[in-house]
Amino acid sequence: YQGHFSWEKYLKETGAVAAPPHCFRQSTTPPVNEFKAGMKLEAQDPRNTTSTCIATVVGLTGSRLRLRLDGSDNKNDFWRLVDSSEIQPIGNCEKNGGMLQPPLGFRLNASSWPMFLLKTLNGAEMAPARIFHKQEPPAPEQNSFQVGMKLEAVDRKNPHFICPATVGALRGVEVLITFDGWRGAFDYYCRYDSRDIFPVGWCALTGDNLQPPGTKESINIPKKRGPKPGSKLSWAKRTAWLEETIGGPGRPISKPRGKLPASW
Ligand code: MLY
């Protein structure tokens, strides 16, 4: 569900350009998602990437899976693309001479892990090998992003969200992802070949849900030096100036509900 957000209109309004698809480590035709809720698979523990664990698909969103490690709690769900190299069919770990590990924060005593593993796999619906994708798309040869280009990006603090974003800066192989209409609190640097960033239109193609930008007000904050002491400023101007000057804790920019303090 895309709400009423339209990239076409938005790009026109902002006069911005979409980062071309060849910039991204994503397939041009998004990978088909044939997984079903309840299926089990092997996944790298995101909090302990050297260990392979059993995970259950607890949700599906576009080309992504919402995963929960068996034996973990429901507070540490994570999302993976169906063509991620971090998920494999059950049996893969053992086939490669590895051993399945309990997740970080395993609910039970470590000594009960072998029995837990046996029980969790007994009668489980294992995701069939054929619905996994052979390999991740290859990384583009170089960082071709440019500052100001628009894209869709995972909000790493709220990874179920994919949001309209802008390249804020470049730093070698890294790209600064900034979220449109939100303060800097959600920004992050990632490698240009990160699997968390997608070309404009990705969510529309996959059926994942793209969040609308935070608010319109913050898109085009004019550059200014700051209010003269004692000057009468409108709410919008004051907010815009404060925004630019002090940044803030990552709330959407909206009119305060109550009255402004008298000193304003
Ligand atoms: N509950 C959070 C959600 C913030 C999401 C920001 N993303 C979309 C960039 C909050 O309101 O702070």
Short mmCIF file of C-alpha atoms and ligand atoms in Angstrom, two decimals, residues 155 158 161 163 179 182 186 211 250-252, ligand 1:
data_model
loop_
_atom_site.label_atom_id
_atom_site.label_comp_id
_atom_site.label_asym_id
_atom_site.label_seq_id
_atom_site.Cartn_x
_atom_site.Cartn_y
_atom_site.Cartn_z
CA ASP A 155 14.97 2.91 8.00
CA ASN A 158 12.57 0.82 12.14
CA PHE A 161 9.90 0.75 6.94
CA CYS A 163 11.14 5.31 2.94
CA PHE A 179 15.23 10.44 5.05
CA TRP A 182 12.74 13.65 8.87
CA PHE A 186 17.58 8.28 11.11
CA GLN A 211 6.27 5.18 3.70
CA GLY A 250 13.93 12.79 14.61
CA ARG A 251 10.29 13.70 14.86
CA PRO A 252 8.25 14.74 11.87
N1 MLY B 1 7.88 5.88 15.87
C1 MLY B 1 8.90 6.56 15.20
C2 MLY B 1 8.86 6.28 13.72
C3 MLY B 1 9.85 7.06 12.97
C4 MLY B 1 10.03 6.57 11.54
C5 MLY B 1 11.00 7.43 10.80
N2 MLY B 1 11.37 6.91 9.52
C6 MLY B 1 10.23 6.73 8.68
C7 MLY B 1 12.43 7.72 8.89
C8 MLY B 1 8.84 8.07 15.49
O1 MLY B 1 7.80 8.67 15.27
O2 MLY B 1 9.84 8.60 15.92
#
